[in-house]
PDB file of C-alpha atoms in Angstrom:
ATOM      1  CA  MET I   1     135.634  71.183 115.283  1.00 46.00           C
ATOM      2  CA  LYS I   2     133.023  73.469 114.215  1.00 49.00           C
ATOM      3  CA  GLU I   3     129.404  72.387 115.124  1.00 49.00           C
ATOM      4  CA  SER I   4     126.929  72.094 112.526  1.00 49.00           C
ATOM      5  CA  TYR I   5     123.214  73.860 112.630  1.00 47.00           C
ATOM      6  CA  ASP I   6     120.187  72.764 110.890  1.00 52.00           C
ATOM      7  CA  VAL I   7     118.895  76.035 109.706  1.00 50.00           C
ATOM      8  CA  ASN I   8     115.139  76.019 109.007  1.00 53.00           C
ATOM      9  CA  PHE I   9     115.007  78.780 106.442  1.00 49.00           C
ATOM     10  CA  LYS I  10     111.039  78.698 106.480  1.00 53.00           C
ATOM     11  CA  ASP I  11     111.471  80.745 109.823  1.00 57.00           C
ATOM     12  CA  TYR I  12     112.237  83.748 107.888  1.00 60.00           C
ATOM     13  CA  ASN I  13     109.562  86.198 107.234  1.00 62.00           C
ATOM     14  CA  THR I  14     110.278  86.238 103.578  1.00 64.00           C
ATOM     15  CA  GLN I  15     109.382  82.571 103.513  1.00 68.00           C
ATOM     16  CA  ARG I  16     106.143  82.977 105.730  1.00 71.00           C
ATOM     17  CA  ASP I  17     102.586  83.947 104.730  1.00 76.00           C
ATOM     18  CA  LYS I  18     101.995  87.605 104.215  1.00 83.00           C
ATOM     19  CA  LEU I  19     100.615  89.385 107.133  1.00 88.00           C
ATOM     20  CA  ILE I  20      97.140  90.551 106.208  1.00 88.00           C
ATOM     21  CA  MET I  21      96.961  93.039 109.215  1.00 90.00           C
ATOM     22  CA  PRO I  22     100.656  93.761 110.428  1.00 90.00           C
ATOM     23  CA  GLU I  23      99.445  95.875 113.502  1.00 90.00           C
ATOM     24  CA  HIS I  24      97.799  92.654 115.047  1.00 91.00           C
ATOM     25  CA  GLY I  25     100.930  90.503 114.434  1.00 89.00           C
ATOM     26  CA  ARG I  26     101.397  86.879 112.979  1.00 90.00           C
ATOM     27  CA  HIS I  27     100.387  85.007 116.227  1.00 91.00           C
ATOM     28  CA  VAL I  28      96.768  86.640 116.019  1.00 93.00           C
ATOM     29  CA  GLN I  29      96.808  85.546 112.351  1.00 93.00           C
ATOM     30  CA  LYS I  30      97.674  82.217 112.965  1.00 93.00           C
ATOM     31  CA  MET I  31      95.113  81.682 115.725  1.00 94.00           C
ATOM     32  CA  ILE I  32      92.397  82.939 113.537  1.00 94.00           C
ATOM     33  CA  GLU I  33      93.712  80.587 110.693  1.00 93.00           C
ATOM     34  CA  HIS I  34      93.309  77.637 113.148  1.00 93.00           C
ATOM     35  CA  ILE I  35      89.779  78.687 114.444  1.00 94.00           C
ATOM     36  CA  ILE I  36      88.328  78.902 110.914  1.00 91.00           C
ATOM     37  CA  GLY I  37      88.829  74.935 110.409  1.00 91.00           C
ATOM     38  CA  ILE I  38      86.768  74.177 113.658  1.00 93.00           C
ATOM     39  CA  GLU I  39      83.595  72.902 112.556  1.00 91.00           C
ATOM     40  CA  ASP I  40      81.688  73.035 115.975  1.00 93.00           C
ATOM     41  CA  PRO I  41      79.915  76.724 115.819  1.00 91.00           C
ATOM     42  CA  ASP I  42      79.928  76.990 119.719  1.00 93.00           C
ATOM     43  CA  LYS I  43      83.622  76.153 120.060  1.00 94.00           C
ATOM     44  CA  ARG I  44      84.416  78.470 116.998  1.00 93.00           C
ATOM     45  CA  ARG I  45      82.519  81.507 118.612  1.00 93.00           C
ATOM     46  CA  THR I  46      84.098  80.779 122.050  1.00 94.00           C
ATOM     47  CA  GLN I  47      87.679  80.541 120.534  1.00 94.00           C
ATOM     48  CA  LEU I  48      87.122  83.673 118.322  1.00 95.00           C
ATOM     49  CA  GLN I  49      85.840  85.621 121.326  1.00 94.00           C
ATOM     50  CA  SER I  50      89.175  84.494 123.001  1.00 94.00           C
ATOM     51  CA  VAL I  51      91.092  85.986 120.303  1.00 94.00           C
ATOM     52  CA  VAL I  52      89.133  89.165 120.138  1.00 94.00           C
ATOM     53  CA  ASP I  53      89.843  89.540 124.041  1.00 93.00           C
ATOM     54  CA  VAL I  54      93.510  89.070 123.454  1.00 92.00           C
ATOM     55  CA  MET I  55      93.427  91.865 120.656  1.00 92.00           C
ATOM     56  CA  ARG I  56      91.421  94.056 123.083  1.00 92.00           C
ATOM     57  CA  SER I  57      94.058  93.518 125.804  1.00 90.00           C
ATOM     58  CA  LEU I  58      97.016  94.285 123.593  1.00 89.00           C
ATOM     59  CA  GLU I  59      95.336  97.422 122.168  1.00 87.00           C
ATOM     60  CA  GLY I  60      94.042  98.804 125.643  1.00 88.00           C
ATOM     61  CA  ILE I  61      90.681  98.650 124.675  1.00 89.00           C
ATOM     62  CA  ASN I  62      87.674  98.927 127.237  1.00 88.00           C
ATOM     63  CA  ARG I  63      85.197  96.059 127.081  1.00 85.00           C
ATOM     64  CA  ASP I  64      82.360  98.547 127.219  1.00 88.00           C
ATOM     65  CA  ASN I  65      83.710 100.685 124.205  1.00 91.00           C
ATOM     66  CA  VAL I  66      81.222  99.082 121.792  1.00 91.00           C
ATOM     67  CA  GLU I  67      82.569 101.022 118.711  1.00 91.00           C
ATOM     68  CA  ALA I  68      85.935  99.616 119.160  1.00 92.00           C
ATOM     69  CA  MET I  69      84.919  96.230 119.983  1.00 93.00           C
ATOM     70  CA  GLN I  70      83.055  96.071 116.740  1.00 92.00           C
ATOM     71  CA  LYS I  71      86.136  97.429 114.819  1.00 92.00           C
ATOM     72  CA  LEU I  72      87.982  94.523 116.326  1.00 94.00           C
ATOM     73  CA  TRP I  73      85.572  92.008 114.989  1.00 94.00           C
ATOM     74  CA  ASP I  74      85.774  93.688 111.560  1.00 93.00           C
ATOM     75  CA  HIS I  75      89.515  93.201 111.755  1.00 93.00           C
ATOM     76  CA  VAL I  76      89.002  89.612 112.634  1.00 93.00           C
ATOM     77  CA  GLN I  77      86.790  89.023 109.699  1.00 92.00           C
ATOM     78  CA  VAL I  78      89.486  90.706 107.385  1.00 92.00           C
ATOM     79  CA  ILE I  79      92.245  88.635 108.781  1.00 93.00           C
ATOM     80  CA  SER I  80      90.241  85.401 108.150  1.00 92.00           C
ATOM     81  CA  GLU I  81      89.966  86.610 104.478  1.00 91.00           C
ATOM     82  CA  PHE I  82      86.224  87.124 104.964  1.00 92.00           C
ATOM     83  CA  ARG I  83      85.504  83.548 105.857  1.00 92.00           C
ATOM     84  CA  LEU I  84      83.727  83.908 109.202  1.00 91.00           C
ATOM     85  CA  LYS I  85      79.794  83.381 109.168  1.00 88.00           C
ATOM     86  CA  ASP I  86      77.608  86.035 110.455  1.00 88.00           C
ATOM     87  CA  GLU I  87      76.776  83.941 113.388  1.00 91.00           C
ATOM     88  CA  ASP I  88      80.176  83.709 114.426  1.00 92.00           C
ATOM     89  CA  ALA I  89      80.395  87.019 115.936  1.00 92.00           C
ATOM     90  CA  PRO I  90      78.114  89.263 118.176  1.00 92.00           C
ATOM     91  CA  TYR I  91      78.162  92.249 115.557  1.00 90.00           C
ATOM     92  CA  PRO I  92      77.247  92.135 111.816  1.00 91.00           C
ATOM     93  CA  LEU I  93      80.562  91.449 109.870  1.00 89.00           C
ATOM     94  CA  PRO I  94      81.697  93.102 106.903  1.00 88.00           C
ATOM     95  CA  HIS I  95      81.708  90.948 103.602  1.00 84.00           C
ATOM     96  CA  GLU I  96      84.513  90.524 100.869  1.00 81.00           C
ATOM     97  CA  ASN I  97      82.529  93.192  98.621  1.00 78.00           C
ATOM     98  CA  VAL I  98      83.669  95.993 100.930  1.00 73.00           C
ATOM     99  CA  LYS I  99      87.175  95.544  99.606  1.00 71.00           C
ATOM    100  CA  ASP I 100      86.293  97.072  96.303  1.00 69.00           C
ATOM    101  CA  MET I 101      84.368  99.953  97.650  1.00 67.00           C
ATOM    102  CA  ARG I 102      85.761 103.301  97.161  1.00 69.00           C
ATOM    103  CA  PRO I 103      85.383 106.046  99.941  1.00 64.00           C
ATOM    104  CA  ALA I 104      83.243 108.794  99.280  1.00 67.00           C
ATOM    105  CA  PRO I 105      84.993 111.532  97.544  1.00 71.00           C
ATOM    106  CA  ILE I 106      85.946 114.804  99.898  1.00 63.00           C
ATOM    107  CA  ARG I 107      84.314 117.822  98.280  1.00 70.00           C
ATOM    108  CA  ARG I 108      86.517 120.544  97.497  1.00 69.00           C
ATOM    109  CA  ASN I 109      85.078 124.211  98.215  1.00 67.00           C
ATOM    110  CA  THR I 110      86.047 125.829  94.830  1.00 72.00           C
ATOM    111  CA  LYS I 111      84.430 128.973  95.608  1.00 74.00           C
ATOM    112  CA  PRO I 112      86.731 131.904  95.611  1.00 79.00           C
ATOM    113  CA  ILE I 113      87.956 133.196  98.801  1.00 77.00           C
ATOM    114  CA  ARG I 114      86.390 136.622  99.568  1.00 75.00           C
ATOM    115  CA  ALA I 115      89.410 137.914 101.475  1.00 79.00           C
ATOM    116  CA  THR I 116      92.697 136.156 101.038  1.00 78.00           C
ATOM    117  CA  HIS I 117      94.428 137.671 104.005  1.00 78.00           C
ATOM    118  CA  TYR I 118      91.698 136.316 106.226  1.00 85.00           C
ATOM    119  CA  GLY I 119      91.588 132.897 104.616  1.00 83.00           C
ATOM    120  CA  ARG I 120      88.602 130.332 104.138  1.00 84.00           C
ATOM    121  CA  ASN I 121      88.400 129.247 107.866  1.00 88.00           C
ATOM    122  CA  ILE I 122      87.373 132.709 108.904  1.00 90.00           C
ATOM    123  CA  GLU I 123      84.764 132.843 106.231  1.00 90.00           C
ATOM    124  CA  SER I 124      83.387 129.383 107.491  1.00 89.00           C
ATOM    125  CA  MET I 125      83.201 130.776 110.945  1.00 93.00           C
ATOM    126  CA  ILE I 126      81.419 133.937 109.669  1.00 93.00           C
ATOM    127  CA  ASP I 127      78.899 131.936 108.041  1.00 92.00           C
ATOM    128  CA  VAL I 128      78.451 129.710 111.256  1.00 93.00           C
ATOM    129  CA  ILE I 129      77.787 132.582 113.567  1.00 94.00           C
ATOM    130  CA  ALA I 130      75.468 134.546 110.867  1.00 94.00           C
ATOM    131  CA  ASP I 131      73.180 131.450 111.009  1.00 93.00           C
ATOM    132  CA  MET I 132      73.037 131.647 114.767  1.00 93.00           C
ATOM    133  CA  PRO I 133      69.853 133.368 116.365  1.00 92.00           C
ATOM    134  CA  GLU I 134      70.373 136.672 118.071  1.00 92.00           C
ATOM    135  CA  SER I 135      71.550 136.240 121.556  1.00 93.00           C
ATOM    136  CA  GLU I 136      74.223 137.407 124.048  1.00 93.00           C
ATOM    137  CA  GLU I 137      76.416 134.436 123.183  1.00 94.00           C
ATOM    138  CA  LYS I 138      76.189 135.502 119.425  1.00 94.00           C
ATOM    139  CA  ILE I 139      77.520 139.006 120.314  1.00 94.00           C
ATOM    140  CA  LEU I 140      80.441 137.559 122.316  1.00 94.00           C
ATOM    141  CA  MET I 141      81.336 135.112 119.366  1.00 94.00           C
ATOM    142  CA  VAL I 142      81.152 138.081 116.934  1.00 95.00           C
ATOM    143  CA  ARG I 143      83.736 140.037 119.248  1.00 94.00           C
ATOM    144  CA  SER I 144      86.117 137.167 119.597  1.00 93.00           C
ATOM    145  CA  LEU I 145      85.826 136.740 115.747  1.00 94.00           C
ATOM    146  CA  ALA I 146      86.833 140.549 115.398  1.00 94.00           C
ATOM    147  CA  ILE I 147      89.704 140.286 117.656  1.00 93.00           C
ATOM    148  CA  TYR I 148      90.961 137.133 115.727  1.00 92.00           C
ATOM    149  CA  MET I 149      90.390 138.874 112.226  1.00 92.00           C
ATOM    150  CA  ARG I 150      92.501 142.020 113.571  1.00 91.00           C
ATOM    151  CA  GLN I 151      95.174 139.643 114.253  1.00 89.00           C
ATOM    152  CA  GLN I 152      95.224 137.927 110.930  1.00 87.00           C
ATOM    153  CA  TYR I 153      94.822 141.294 109.207  1.00 88.00           C
ATOM    154  CA  LEU I 154      98.074 142.450 111.218  1.00 87.00           C
ATOM    155  CA  ILE I 155      99.997 139.547 110.096  1.00 84.00           C
ATOM    156  CA  TRP I 156      99.662 140.355 106.443  1.00 80.00           C
ATOM    157  CA  ASN I 157      99.504 143.865 106.572  1.00 76.00           C
ATOM    158  CA  LYS I 158     101.769 145.589 108.863  1.00 68.00           C
ATOM    159  CA  ASP I 159      99.775 148.758 109.169  1.00 73.00           C
ATOM    160  CA  SER I 160      97.676 149.523 112.065  1.00 80.00           C
ATOM    161  CA  VAL I 161      93.923 148.858 111.735  1.00 86.00           C
ATOM    162  CA  THR I 162      90.955 150.206 113.424  1.00 90.00           C
ATOM    163  CA  ASP I 163      88.051 148.454 114.887  1.00 92.00           C
ATOM    164  CA  ASP I 164      85.677 149.960 112.366  1.00 93.00           C
ATOM    165  CA  THR I 165      87.699 148.239 109.441  1.00 92.00           C
ATOM    166  CA  ILE I 166      87.118 145.067 111.055  1.00 93.00           C
ATOM    167  CA  PHE I 167      83.588 145.510 111.668  1.00 95.00           C
ATOM    168  CA  LYS I 168      82.852 146.462 108.040  1.00 94.00           C
ATOM    169  CA  ASP I 169      84.817 143.451 106.937  1.00 93.00           C
ATOM    170  CA  ILE I 170      82.466 141.328 108.824  1.00 94.00           C
ATOM    171  CA  ILE I 171      79.579 142.914 107.899  1.00 94.00           C
ATOM    172  CA  ARG I 172      80.458 142.631 104.016  1.00 93.00           C
ATOM    173  CA  MET I 173      81.658 139.069 104.324  1.00 92.00           C
ATOM    174  CA  SER I 174      78.507 137.954 106.008  1.00 93.00           C
ATOM    175  CA  ASN I 175      76.380 139.766 103.217  1.00 92.00           C
ATOM    176  CA  GLY I 176      74.826 142.029 106.056  1.00 93.00           C
ATOM    177  CA  ARG I 177      73.844 138.869 108.192  1.00 93.00           C
ATOM    178  CA  ILE I 178      75.690 139.914 110.987  1.00 94.00           C
ATOM    179  CA  ILE I 179      74.857 143.149 112.851  1.00 92.00           C
ATOM    180  CA  ILE I 180      77.646 144.710 114.962  1.00 94.00           C
ATOM    181  CA  PRO I 181      76.296 146.338 118.000  1.00 92.00           C
ATOM    182  CA  SER I 182      77.008 149.977 117.975  1.00 91.00           C
ATOM    183  CA  ASP I 183      78.860 150.037 121.652  1.00 91.00           C
ATOM    184  CA  MET I 184      81.272 147.067 120.630  1.00 92.00           C
ATOM    185  CA  THR I 185      84.819 147.710 120.939  1.00 89.00           C
ATOM    186  CA  LEU I 186      88.020 145.392 120.840  1.00 90.00           C
ATOM    187  CA  THR I 187      90.814 145.034 123.444  1.00 83.00           C
ATOM    188  CA  LYS I 188      93.663 147.489 122.937  1.00 81.00           C
ATOM    189  CA  ILE I 189      96.635 146.041 121.369  1.00 74.00           C
ATOM    190  CA  ALA I 190      99.793 145.744 123.485  1.00 67.00           C
ATOM    191  CA  SER I 191     102.645 148.084 122.490  1.00 61.00           C
ATOM    192  CA  ASP I 192     105.156 145.050 122.202  1.00 62.00           C
ATOM    193  CA  ALA I 193     102.886 142.868 120.449  1.00 63.00           C
ATOM    194  CA  ASN I 194     104.330 141.065 117.336  1.00 64.00           C
ATOM    195  CA  PHE I 195     102.464 139.538 114.556  1.00 61.00           C
ATOM    196  CA  SER I 196     104.394 137.363 112.154  1.00 62.00           C
ATOM    197  CA  ARG I 197     103.353 135.218 109.351  1.00 57.00           C
ATOM    198  CA  PRO I 198     103.173 131.454 109.656  1.00 54.00           C
ATOM    199  CA  GLY I 199     106.617 129.950 109.758  1.00 52.00           C
ATOM    200  CA  LEU I 200     108.427 132.821 110.963  1.00 49.00           C
ATOM    201  CA  ASN I 201     109.795 133.108 114.514  1.00 51.00           C
ATOM    202  CA  PRO I 202     111.141 136.676 115.189  1.00 48.00           C
ATOM    203  CA  VAL I 203     112.464 135.602 118.617  1.00 49.00           C
ATOM    204  CA  SER I 204     114.558 132.744 117.162  1.00 51.00           C
ATOM    205  CA  LYS I 205     115.708 135.225 114.332  1.00 51.00           C
ATOM    206  CA  ARG I 206     116.846 137.941 116.864  1.00 56.00           C
ATOM    207  CA  ASN I 207     118.559 135.391 118.936  1.00 59.00           C
ATOM    208  CA  LYS I 208     120.561 134.238 115.824  1.00 60.00           C
ATOM    209  CA  LEU I 209     121.656 137.794 115.118  1.00 62.00           C
ATOM    210  CA  GLN I 210     122.603 138.407 118.735  1.00 65.00           C
ATOM    211  CA  ASN I 211     124.652 135.127 118.751  1.00 66.00           C
ATOM    212  CA  ALA I 212     126.216 135.935 115.471  1.00 67.00           C
ATOM    213  CA  LYS I 213     127.343 139.603 116.703  1.00 67.00           C
ATOM    214  CA  LYS I 214     128.737 137.946 119.911  1.00 70.00           C
ATOM    215  CA  ASN I 215     130.848 135.229 117.866  1.00 69.00           C
ATOM    216  CA  LYS I 216     132.189 137.935 115.792  1.00 69.00           C
ATOM    217  CA  ALA I 217     133.058 140.354 118.666  1.00 69.00           C
ATOM    218  CA  GLN I 218     134.831 137.223 120.342  1.00 69.00           C
ATOM    219  CA  GLN I 219     136.935 136.399 117.127  1.00 68.00           C
ATOM    220  CA  THR I 220     137.935 139.998 116.866  1.00 68.00           C
ATOM    221  CA  LYS I 221     139.173 140.214 120.477  1.00 66.00           C
ATOM    222  CA  LYS I 222     141.135 136.900 119.878  1.00 64.00           C
ATOM    223  CA  ARG I 223     142.966 138.515 116.937  1.00 65.00           C
ATOM    224  CA  ASN I 224     143.792 141.568 118.841  1.00 61.00           C
TER     225      ASN I 224
END
């Protein structure tokens, strides 16, 4: 005889209340929901602090991390659907109107790139270095920048490039704000140096060709 089981379909997640912040789990949400109904303000604050301590422990957050602790209290306010009062927390709580606030748009730099083979990042580096006061540190940064620019130049232009060409590019792209010392030289390029474009792996490509030749030789040997 088969045993009968009384299945409570309300235990399925599809029948439960929606998780407001799934990363904190349903138990935390249930605890917060229960605490909201506590009328005694002292007891409510104590219980909320206990919930935050649980969240902190699960997240591995140090109690001294003020920024992270304040973020947890913000999460508690969100999970409570903004029903906590300001006096319930040790930090200022966000209010419901923040849900409709849109983040500040990220400004795009639409200024044309001065040299496409160098890219916009190098332009930004040049601008930063150009604004630095004259010092030994600035000279070292200019030299490091020049070495990096030479590498980028050789990635997109397989011809050799002289130090003077890189120095002239720096002066031109900085609008003359960077002065290259007359005795500055760059390190020599190793004879076996290989500069490849992003996404290309010359070593892997060479290994594939070698393996293909090896497999072909083995197949030919078997046939013979």
